[in-house]
Short mmCIF file of C-alpha atoms in Angstrom, two decimals:
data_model
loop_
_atom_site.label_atom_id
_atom_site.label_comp_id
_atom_site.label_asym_id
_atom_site.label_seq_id
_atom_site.Cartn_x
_atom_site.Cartn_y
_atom_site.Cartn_z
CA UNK A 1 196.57 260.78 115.60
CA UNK A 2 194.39 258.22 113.89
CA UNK A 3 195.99 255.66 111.72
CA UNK A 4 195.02 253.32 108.84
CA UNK A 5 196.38 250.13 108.13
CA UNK A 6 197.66 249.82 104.17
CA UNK A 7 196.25 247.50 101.58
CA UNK A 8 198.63 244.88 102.14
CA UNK A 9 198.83 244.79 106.33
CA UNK A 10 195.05 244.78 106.30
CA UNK A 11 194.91 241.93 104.15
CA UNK A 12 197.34 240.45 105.55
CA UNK A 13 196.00 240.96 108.87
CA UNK A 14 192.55 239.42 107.54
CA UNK A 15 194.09 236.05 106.04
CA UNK A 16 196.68 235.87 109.16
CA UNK A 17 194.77 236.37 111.83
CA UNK A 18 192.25 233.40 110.93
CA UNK A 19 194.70 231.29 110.35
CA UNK A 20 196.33 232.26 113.51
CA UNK A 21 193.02 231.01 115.37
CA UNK A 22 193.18 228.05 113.50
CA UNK A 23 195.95 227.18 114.67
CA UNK A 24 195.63 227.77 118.48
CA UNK A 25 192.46 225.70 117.23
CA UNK A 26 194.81 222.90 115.87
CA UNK A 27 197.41 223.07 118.67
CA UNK A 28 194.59 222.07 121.40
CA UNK A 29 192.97 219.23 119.08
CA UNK A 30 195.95 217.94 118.33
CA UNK A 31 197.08 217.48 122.01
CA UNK A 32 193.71 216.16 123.12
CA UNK A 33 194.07 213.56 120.08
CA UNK A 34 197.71 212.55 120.94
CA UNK A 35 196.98 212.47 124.58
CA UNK A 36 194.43 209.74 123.78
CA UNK A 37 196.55 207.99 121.60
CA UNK A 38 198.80 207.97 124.02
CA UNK A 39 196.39 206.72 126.80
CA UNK A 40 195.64 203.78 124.43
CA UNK A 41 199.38 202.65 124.26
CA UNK A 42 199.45 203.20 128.02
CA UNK A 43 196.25 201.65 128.83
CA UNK A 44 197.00 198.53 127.03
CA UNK A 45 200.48 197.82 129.05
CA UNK A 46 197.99 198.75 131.93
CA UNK A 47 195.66 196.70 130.36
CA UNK A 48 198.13 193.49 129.70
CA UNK A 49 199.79 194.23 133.73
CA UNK A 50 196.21 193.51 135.20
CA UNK A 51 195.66 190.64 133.08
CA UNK A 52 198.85 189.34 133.69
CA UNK A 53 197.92 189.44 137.96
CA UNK A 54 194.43 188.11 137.32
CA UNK A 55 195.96 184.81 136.23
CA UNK A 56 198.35 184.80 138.92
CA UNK A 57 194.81 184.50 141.42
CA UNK A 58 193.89 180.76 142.01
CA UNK A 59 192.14 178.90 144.88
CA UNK A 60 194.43 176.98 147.37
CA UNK A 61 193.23 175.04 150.57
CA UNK A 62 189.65 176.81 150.59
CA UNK A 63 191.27 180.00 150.04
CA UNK A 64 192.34 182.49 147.19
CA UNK A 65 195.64 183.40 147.08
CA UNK A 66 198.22 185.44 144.41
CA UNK A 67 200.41 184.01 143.48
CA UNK A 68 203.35 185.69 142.09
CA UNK A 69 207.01 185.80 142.20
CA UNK A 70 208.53 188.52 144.11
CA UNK A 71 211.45 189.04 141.53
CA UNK A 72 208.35 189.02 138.61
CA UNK A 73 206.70 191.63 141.19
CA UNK A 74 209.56 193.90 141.23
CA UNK A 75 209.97 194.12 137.44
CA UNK A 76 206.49 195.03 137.42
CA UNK A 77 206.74 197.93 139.89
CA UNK A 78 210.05 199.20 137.96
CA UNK A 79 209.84 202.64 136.05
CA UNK A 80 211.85 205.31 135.46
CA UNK A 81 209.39 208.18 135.11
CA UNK A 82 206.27 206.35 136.34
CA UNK A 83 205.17 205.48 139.64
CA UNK A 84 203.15 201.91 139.46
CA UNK A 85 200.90 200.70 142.02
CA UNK A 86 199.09 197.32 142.16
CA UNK A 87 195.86 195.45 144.12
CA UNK A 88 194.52 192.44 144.06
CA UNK A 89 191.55 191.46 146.52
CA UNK A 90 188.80 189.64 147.08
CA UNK A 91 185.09 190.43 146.60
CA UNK A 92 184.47 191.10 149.94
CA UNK A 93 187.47 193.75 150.44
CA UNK A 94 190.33 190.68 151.51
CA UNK A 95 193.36 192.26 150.45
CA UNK A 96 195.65 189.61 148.44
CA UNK A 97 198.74 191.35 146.91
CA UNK A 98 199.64 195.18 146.65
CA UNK A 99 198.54 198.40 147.86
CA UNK A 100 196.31 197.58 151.32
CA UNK A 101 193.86 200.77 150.56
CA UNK A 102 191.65 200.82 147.77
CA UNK A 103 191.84 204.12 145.21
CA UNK A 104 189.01 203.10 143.32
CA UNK A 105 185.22 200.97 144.07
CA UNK A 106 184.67 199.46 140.70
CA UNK A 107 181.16 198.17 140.08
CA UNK A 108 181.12 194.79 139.70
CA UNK A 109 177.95 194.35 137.19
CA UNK A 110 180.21 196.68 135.12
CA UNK A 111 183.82 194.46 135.80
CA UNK A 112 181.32 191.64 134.18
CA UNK A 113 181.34 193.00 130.79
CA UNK A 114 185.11 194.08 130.44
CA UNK A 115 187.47 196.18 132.06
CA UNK A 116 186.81 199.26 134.02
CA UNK A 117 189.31 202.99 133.23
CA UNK A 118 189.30 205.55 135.52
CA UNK A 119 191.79 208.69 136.51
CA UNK A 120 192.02 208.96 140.08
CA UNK A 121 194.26 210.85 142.23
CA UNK A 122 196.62 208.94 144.40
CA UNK A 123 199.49 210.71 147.05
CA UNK A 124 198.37 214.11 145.31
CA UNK A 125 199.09 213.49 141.91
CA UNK A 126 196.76 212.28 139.18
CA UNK A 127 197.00 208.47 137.84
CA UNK A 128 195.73 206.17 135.42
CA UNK A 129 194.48 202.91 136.36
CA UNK A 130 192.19 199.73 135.20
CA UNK A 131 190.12 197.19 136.77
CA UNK A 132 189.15 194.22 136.10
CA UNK A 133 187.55 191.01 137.27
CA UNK A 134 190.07 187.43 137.69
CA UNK A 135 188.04 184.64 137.01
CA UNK A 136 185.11 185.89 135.72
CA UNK A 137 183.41 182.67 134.84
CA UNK A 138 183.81 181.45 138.64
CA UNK A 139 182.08 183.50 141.30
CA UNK A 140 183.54 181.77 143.97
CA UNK A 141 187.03 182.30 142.77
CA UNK A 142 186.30 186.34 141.07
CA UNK A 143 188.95 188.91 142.49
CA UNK A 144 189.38 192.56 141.47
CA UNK A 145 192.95 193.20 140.35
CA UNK A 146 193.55 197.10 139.91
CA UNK A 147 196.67 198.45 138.43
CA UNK A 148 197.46 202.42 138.12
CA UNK A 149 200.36 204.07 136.50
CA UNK A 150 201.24 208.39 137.18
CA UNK A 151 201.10 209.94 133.92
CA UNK A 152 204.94 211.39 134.06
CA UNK A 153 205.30 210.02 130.32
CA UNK A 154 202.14 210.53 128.84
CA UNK A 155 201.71 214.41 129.06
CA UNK A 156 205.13 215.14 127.82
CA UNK A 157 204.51 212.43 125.27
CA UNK A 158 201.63 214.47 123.77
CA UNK A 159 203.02 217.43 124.24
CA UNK A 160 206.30 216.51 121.48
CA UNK A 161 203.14 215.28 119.45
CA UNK A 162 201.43 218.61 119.81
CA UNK A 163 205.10 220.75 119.33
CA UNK A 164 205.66 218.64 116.03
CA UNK A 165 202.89 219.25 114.34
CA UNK A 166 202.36 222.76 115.72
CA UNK A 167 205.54 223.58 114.50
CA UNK A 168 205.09 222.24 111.23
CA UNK A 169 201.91 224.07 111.09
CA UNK A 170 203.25 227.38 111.97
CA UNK A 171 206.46 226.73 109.00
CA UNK A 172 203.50 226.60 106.48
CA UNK A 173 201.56 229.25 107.62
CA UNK A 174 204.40 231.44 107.37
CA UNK A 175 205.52 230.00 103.88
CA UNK A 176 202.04 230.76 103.06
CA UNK A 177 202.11 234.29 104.53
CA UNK A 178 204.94 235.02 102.83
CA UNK A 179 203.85 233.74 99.48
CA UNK A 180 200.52 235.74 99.96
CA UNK A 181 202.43 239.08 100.99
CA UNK A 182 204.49 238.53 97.45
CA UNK A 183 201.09 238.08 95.60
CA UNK A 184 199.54 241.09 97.10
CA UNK A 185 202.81 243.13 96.11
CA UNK A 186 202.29 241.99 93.35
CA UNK A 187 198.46 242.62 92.70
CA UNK A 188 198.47 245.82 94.28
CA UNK A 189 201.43 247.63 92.51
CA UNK A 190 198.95 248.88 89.52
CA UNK A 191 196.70 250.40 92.32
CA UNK A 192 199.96 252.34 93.79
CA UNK A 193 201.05 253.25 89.85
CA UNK A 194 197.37 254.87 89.47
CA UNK A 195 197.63 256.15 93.38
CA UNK A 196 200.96 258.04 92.08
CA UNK A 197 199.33 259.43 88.76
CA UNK A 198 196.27 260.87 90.52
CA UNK A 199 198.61 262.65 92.98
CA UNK A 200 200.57 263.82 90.61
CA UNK A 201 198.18 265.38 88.07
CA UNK A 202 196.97 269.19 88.40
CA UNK A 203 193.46 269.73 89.87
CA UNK A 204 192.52 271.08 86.09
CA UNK A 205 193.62 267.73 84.52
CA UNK A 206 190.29 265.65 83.87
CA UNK A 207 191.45 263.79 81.20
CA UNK A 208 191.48 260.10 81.11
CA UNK A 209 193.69 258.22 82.89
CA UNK A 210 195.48 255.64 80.67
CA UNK A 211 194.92 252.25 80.58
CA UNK A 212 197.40 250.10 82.35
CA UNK A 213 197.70 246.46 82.46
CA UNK A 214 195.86 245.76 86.00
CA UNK A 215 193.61 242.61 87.13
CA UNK A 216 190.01 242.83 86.34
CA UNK A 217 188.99 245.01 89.24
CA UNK A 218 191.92 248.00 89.36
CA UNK A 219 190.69 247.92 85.47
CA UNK A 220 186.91 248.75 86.88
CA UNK A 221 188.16 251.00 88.84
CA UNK A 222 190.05 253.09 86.11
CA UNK A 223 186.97 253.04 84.04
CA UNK A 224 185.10 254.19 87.13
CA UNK A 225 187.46 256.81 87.72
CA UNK A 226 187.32 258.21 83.84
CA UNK A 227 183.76 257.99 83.72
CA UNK A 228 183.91 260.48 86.89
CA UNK A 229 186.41 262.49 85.44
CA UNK A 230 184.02 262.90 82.30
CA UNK A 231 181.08 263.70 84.23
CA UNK A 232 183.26 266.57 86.17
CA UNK A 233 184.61 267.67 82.86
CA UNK A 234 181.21 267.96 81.34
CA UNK A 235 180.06 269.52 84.97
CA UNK A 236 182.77 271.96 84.70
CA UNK A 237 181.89 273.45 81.35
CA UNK A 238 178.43 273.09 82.15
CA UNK A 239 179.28 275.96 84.88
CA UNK A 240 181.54 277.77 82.34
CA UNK A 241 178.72 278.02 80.12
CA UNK A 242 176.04 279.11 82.79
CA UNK A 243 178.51 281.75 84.01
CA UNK A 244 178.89 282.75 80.36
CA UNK A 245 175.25 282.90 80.16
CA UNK A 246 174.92 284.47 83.30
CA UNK A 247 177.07 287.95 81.81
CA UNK A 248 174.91 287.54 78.87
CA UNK A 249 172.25 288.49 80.55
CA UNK A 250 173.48 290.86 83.24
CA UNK A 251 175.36 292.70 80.58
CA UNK A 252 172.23 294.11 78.25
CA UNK A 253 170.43 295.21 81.35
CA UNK A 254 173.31 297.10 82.92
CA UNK A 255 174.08 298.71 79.46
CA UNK A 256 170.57 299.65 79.37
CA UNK A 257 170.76 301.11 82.37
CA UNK A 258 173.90 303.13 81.82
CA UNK A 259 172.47 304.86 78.56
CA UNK A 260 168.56 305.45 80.18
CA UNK A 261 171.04 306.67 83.39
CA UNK A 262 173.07 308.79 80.81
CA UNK A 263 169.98 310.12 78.55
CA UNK A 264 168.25 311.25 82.25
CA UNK A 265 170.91 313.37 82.85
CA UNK A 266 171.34 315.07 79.39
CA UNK A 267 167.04 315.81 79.26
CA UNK A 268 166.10 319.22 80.05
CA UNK A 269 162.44 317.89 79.42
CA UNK A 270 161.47 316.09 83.09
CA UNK A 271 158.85 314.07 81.52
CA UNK A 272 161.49 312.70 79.08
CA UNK A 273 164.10 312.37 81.91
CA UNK A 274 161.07 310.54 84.13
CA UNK A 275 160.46 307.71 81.55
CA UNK A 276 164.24 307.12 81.07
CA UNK A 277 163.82 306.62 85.00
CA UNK A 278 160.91 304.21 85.04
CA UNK A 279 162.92 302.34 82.35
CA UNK A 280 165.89 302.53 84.61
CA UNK A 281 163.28 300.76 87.64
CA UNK A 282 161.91 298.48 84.84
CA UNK A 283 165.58 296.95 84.11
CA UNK A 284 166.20 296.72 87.62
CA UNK A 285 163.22 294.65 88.35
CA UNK A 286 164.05 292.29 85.59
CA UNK A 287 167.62 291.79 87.22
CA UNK A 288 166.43 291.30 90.51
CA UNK A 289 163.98 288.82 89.16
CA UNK A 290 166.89 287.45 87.38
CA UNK A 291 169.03 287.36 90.65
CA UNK A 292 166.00 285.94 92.57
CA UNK A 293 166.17 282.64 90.43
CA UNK A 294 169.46 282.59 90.55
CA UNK A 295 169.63 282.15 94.14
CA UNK A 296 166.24 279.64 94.12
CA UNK A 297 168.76 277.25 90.76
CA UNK A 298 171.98 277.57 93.30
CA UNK A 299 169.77 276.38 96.13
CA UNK A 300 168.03 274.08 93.90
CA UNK A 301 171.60 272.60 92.75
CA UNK A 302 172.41 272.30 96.09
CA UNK A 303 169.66 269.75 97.57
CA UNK A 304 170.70 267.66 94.45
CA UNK A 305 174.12 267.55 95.48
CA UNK A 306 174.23 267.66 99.12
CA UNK A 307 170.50 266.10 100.11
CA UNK A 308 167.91 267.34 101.28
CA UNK A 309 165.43 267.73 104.37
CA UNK A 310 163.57 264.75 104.03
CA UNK A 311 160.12 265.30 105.89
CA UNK A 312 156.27 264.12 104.78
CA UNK A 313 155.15 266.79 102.37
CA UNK A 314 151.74 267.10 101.67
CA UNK A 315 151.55 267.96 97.82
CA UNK A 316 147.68 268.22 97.78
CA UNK A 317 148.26 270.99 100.50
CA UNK A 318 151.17 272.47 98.61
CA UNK A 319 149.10 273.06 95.32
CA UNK A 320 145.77 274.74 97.30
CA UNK A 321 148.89 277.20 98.76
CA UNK A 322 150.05 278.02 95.60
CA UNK A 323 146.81 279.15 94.16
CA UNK A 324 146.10 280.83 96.54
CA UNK A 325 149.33 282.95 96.37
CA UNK A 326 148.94 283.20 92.54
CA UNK A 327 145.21 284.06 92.63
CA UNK A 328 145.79 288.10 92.45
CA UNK A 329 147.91 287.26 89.35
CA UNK A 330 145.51 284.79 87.49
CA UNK A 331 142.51 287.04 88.23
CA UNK A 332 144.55 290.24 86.23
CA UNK A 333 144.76 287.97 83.67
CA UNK A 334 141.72 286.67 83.78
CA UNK A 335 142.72 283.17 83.79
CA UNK A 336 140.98 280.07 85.78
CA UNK A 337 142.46 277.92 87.73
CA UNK A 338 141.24 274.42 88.37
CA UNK A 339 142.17 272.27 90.59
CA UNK A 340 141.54 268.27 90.17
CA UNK A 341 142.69 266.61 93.26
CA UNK A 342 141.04 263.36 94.64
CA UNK A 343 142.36 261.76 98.35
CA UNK A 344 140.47 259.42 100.08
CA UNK A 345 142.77 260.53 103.20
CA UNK A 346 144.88 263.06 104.70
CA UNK A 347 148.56 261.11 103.35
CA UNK A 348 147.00 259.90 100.08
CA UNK A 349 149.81 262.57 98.32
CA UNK A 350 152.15 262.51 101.27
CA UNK A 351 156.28 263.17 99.58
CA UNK A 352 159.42 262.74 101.21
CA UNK A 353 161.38 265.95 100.79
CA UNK A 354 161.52 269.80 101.15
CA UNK A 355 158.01 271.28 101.52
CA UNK A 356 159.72 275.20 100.24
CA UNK A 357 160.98 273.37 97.79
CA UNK A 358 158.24 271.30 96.39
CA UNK A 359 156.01 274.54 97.07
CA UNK A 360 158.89 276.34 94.48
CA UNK A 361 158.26 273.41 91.85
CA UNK A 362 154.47 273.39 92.31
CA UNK A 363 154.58 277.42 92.01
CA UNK A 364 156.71 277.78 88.96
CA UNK A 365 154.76 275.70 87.16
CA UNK A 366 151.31 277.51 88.15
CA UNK A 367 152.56 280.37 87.58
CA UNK A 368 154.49 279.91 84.05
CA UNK A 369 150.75 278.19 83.01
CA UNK A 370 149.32 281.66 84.20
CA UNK A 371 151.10 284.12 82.47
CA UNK A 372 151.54 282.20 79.25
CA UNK A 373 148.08 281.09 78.30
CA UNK A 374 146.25 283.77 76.43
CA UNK A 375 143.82 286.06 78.43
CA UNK A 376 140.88 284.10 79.60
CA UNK A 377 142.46 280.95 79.21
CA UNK A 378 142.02 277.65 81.75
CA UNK A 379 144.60 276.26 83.74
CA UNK A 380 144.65 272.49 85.47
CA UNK A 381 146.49 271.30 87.80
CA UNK A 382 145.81 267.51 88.70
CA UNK A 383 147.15 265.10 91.51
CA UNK A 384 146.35 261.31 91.05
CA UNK A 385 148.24 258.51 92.62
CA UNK A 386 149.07 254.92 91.85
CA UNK A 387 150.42 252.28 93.72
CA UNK A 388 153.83 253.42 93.85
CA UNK A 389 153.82 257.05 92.75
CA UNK A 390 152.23 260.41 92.74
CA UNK A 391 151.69 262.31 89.47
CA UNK A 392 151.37 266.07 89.47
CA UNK A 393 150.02 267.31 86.11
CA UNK A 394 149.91 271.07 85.09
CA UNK A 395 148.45 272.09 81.86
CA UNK A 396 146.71 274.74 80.05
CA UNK A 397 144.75 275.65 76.83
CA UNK A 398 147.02 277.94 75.12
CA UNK A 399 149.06 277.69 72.12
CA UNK A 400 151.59 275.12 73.21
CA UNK A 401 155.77 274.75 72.93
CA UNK A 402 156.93 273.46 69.65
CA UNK A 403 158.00 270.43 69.49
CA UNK A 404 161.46 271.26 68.66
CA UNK A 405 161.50 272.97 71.43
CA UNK A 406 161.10 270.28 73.79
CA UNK A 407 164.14 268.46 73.95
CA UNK A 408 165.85 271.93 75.60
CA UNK A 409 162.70 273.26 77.78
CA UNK A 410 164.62 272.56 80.71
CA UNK A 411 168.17 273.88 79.95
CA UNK A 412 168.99 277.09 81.59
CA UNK A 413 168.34 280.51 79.70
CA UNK A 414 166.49 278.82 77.19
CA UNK A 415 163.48 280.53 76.12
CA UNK A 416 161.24 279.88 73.14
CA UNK A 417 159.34 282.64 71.00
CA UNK A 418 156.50 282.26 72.39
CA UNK A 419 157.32 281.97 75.91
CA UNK A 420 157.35 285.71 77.07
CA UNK A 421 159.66 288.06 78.74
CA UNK A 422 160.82 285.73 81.16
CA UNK A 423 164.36 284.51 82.15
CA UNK A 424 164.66 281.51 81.26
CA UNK A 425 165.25 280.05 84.57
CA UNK A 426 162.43 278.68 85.78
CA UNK A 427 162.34 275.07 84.02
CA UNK A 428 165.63 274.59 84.77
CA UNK A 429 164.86 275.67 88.90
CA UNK A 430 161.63 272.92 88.19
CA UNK A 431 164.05 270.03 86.96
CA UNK A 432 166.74 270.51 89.89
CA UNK A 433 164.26 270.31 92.42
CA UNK A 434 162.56 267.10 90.67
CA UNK A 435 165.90 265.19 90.48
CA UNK A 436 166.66 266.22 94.53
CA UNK A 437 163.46 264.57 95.38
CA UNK A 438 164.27 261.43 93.14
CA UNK A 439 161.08 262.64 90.86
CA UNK A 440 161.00 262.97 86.91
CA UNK A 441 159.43 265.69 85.19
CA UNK A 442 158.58 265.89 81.31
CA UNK A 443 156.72 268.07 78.72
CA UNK A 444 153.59 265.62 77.62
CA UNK A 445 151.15 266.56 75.00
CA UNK A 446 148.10 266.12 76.80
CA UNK A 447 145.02 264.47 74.91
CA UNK A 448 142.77 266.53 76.18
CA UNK A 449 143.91 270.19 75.74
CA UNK A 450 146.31 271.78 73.01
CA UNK A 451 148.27 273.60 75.53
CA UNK A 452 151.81 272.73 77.74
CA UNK A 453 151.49 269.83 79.85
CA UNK A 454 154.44 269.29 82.14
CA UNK A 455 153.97 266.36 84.22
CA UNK A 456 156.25 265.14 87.53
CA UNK A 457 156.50 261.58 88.74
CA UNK A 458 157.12 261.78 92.54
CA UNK A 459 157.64 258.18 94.67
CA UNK A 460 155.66 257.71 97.57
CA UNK A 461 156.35 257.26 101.57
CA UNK A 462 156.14 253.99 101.85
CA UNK A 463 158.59 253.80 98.45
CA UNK A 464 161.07 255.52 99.24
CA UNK A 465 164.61 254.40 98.68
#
């Protein structure tokens, strides 16, 4: 079973586990930086012990010689932790004093400018030692005098340097962890108090959830939340109101069809009983029209909510279809249908979206310019593009939709006087679809013509969000 961390472990988790790093981070810098402090104590005493033998080298009879005071030489050697080894010899490899073998082969161009640090290893264990160059200013009397020291007190030496301070480090990181755990407890509780009221309210509350004293961003969130609660109150009665609308309509139709049902079976007459039975086929187009555009809305809604297949659509191809299926209908009505579209190529009015559903806006349109415009009339429908966008215009030369009319052309059931027979629907089907595609659509009064002009704004390929 998959589980989340909570608010306060992941945060937690996000400031501790940095800090955690840092700290490993610390823990190794600070050893390497006590473990050279500590070399430069040590290497000084080292420093001061080779010195110290250097002087002891002095010429006697033609010959160098150490000289030194065996008592002096075992004071020198003596350590506790530390073994200490010592060698002074000539130039030329002459042994005077100490350790017969050699552990290191010090450059002597090098010895002339100071002292020479190396870490060897000597009888398997690793050592620190120095060289450097007894009389310097006299050639014939120069000597190398090495002195090298285990490191039995320098590693544990840094190693209380690196506990101390790791451990001091670790006390405020936990003071601090603690502090910040209290502070989210803190800061969080008015996200847990609106946690608990959401859970606790019924699914038909959508009223606004109070304001409680919160930081800046639990208060952005409760103003998020109530503006989402509005917008699924308002969504809500929205769909009370269509299905209201929706038995409205179903309800004349069926009545009509009861009584024409009920008058066909009191006639004697047949011819009387046969209208009452074309009426009967009349109403039932008109609700399967009805149900029709119910179905193409609920789909509409749908790609608004949900998304959509999102494929090139050409629009220029879309329109020439939807003439074409609406030329039997124009040509009853005598009506002529122009088409005004100018590509220079095959993607100049290329869409992202649903081709049957862009071929549902395009129609509706066509058709509702059709069967509205007086007999004989003209209807246009242009495609131009700009940089960004695509602009599908359909107008006509008929009387027009008042203007106070306009502001609810696109609500659902809504159906001027002089708009015809139809349901009411098809705007509102136009809109959906124009929203799912991120497009705008208006009613424009078009300088050219005193008919409807409904225009939609589509964005491009190359524009698309």
């Amino acid at each position: 079973m998959n589980t989340s961390l909570g608010l306060r472990s992941l945060l937690l988790l996000l400031v501790g586990g940095p800090l955690f790093v840092l700290l490993v981070i610390e823990m190794l810098i600070t050893f390497g930086i006590g473990l050279h402090v500590t070399n430069q104590v040590f290497d000084r005493w080292l420093l001061d012990s080779a010195y110290s033998l250097a002087q002891e080298v002095r010429r006697e009879n033609d010959k160098l010689v150490l000289y030194a005071d065996e008592a002096a030489i075992e004071v020198f050697e003596w350590d506790e932790l530390d073994e200490v080894y010592y060698r002074v010899s000539t130039l030329d490899g002459q042994v005077l004093g100490g350790r017969s073998e050699a552990w290191v082969n010090p450059d002597i161009a090098a010895l002339k400018k100071g002292p020479v640090f190396t870490n060897v290893r000597m009888g398997g264990e690793w050592v620190r030692s120095v060289t450097v160059l007894a009389n310097p200013d006299s050639p014939r009397d120069s000597a190398l005098v090495s002195v090298a020291e285990t490191l039995h007190k320098r590693i544990p030496l840094s190693r209380t340097l690196m506990f101390e301070v790791v451990l001091s480090k670790a006390t405020m990181i936990v003071v601090a962890l603690l502090v910040v755990a209290f502070a989210l407890s803190r800061g969080i509780r008015p996200l847990l108090r609106l946690s608990q009221e959401l859970a606790s309210r019924s699914p038909r509350d959508l009223t606004p959830i109070s304001a409680l004293p919160a930081p800046k961003e639990v208060r952005t969130v409760i103003d998020n939340t109530n503006r989402l609660l509005e917008r699924l109150d308002g969504a809500f009665s929205a769909r009370e109101q269509f299905i209201g609308n929706i038995s409205h309509q179903l309800k004349t139709p069926l009545a009509g069809i009861k009584l024409q049902a009920q008058l066909a079976l009191r006639e004697k007459n047949l011819d009387t009983a046969h209208q009452a039975l074309e009426r009967i086929c009349q109403t039932t187009d008109a609700m399967t029209h009805l149900n029709n555009q119910l179905l193409k809305l609920a789909r509409a809604e749908a790609a608004s909510g949900r998304g959509l297949r999102n494929e090139p659509v050409a629009l220029d191809n879309v329109v020439r279809e939807a003439a074409e299926s609406l030329r039997e209908l124009a040509r009853s009505r005598k009506v002529k249908v122009h088409q005004n579209i100018n590509g220079e190529t095959l993607d100049t009015f290329k869409v992202p979206g649903d081709y049957y559903l862009l071929r549902e806006l395009v129609w509706n349109l066509m058709e509702n310019g059709i069967l509205y415009v007086p007999e004989g009339g003209n209807v246009w429908v242009e495609l131009t593009r700009t940089a960004n966008k695509i602009r599908l215009a359909v107008k006509d030369d008929g009387q027009g939709i008042p203007r106070e009319h306009w502001p609810q052309i696109f609500e659902r059931f809504f159906r001027s006087k002089i708009t015809g027979e139809g349901c009411g629907l098809g705007l509102a089907i136009v809109r959906e679809i124009a929203y799912a595609h991120g497009a705008t659509v208006e009613l424009q009064q078009a300088p050219d013509t005193s008919g409807a002009c409904f225009v939609c704004t589509f964005p491009t390929m190359e524009n698309q969000s």
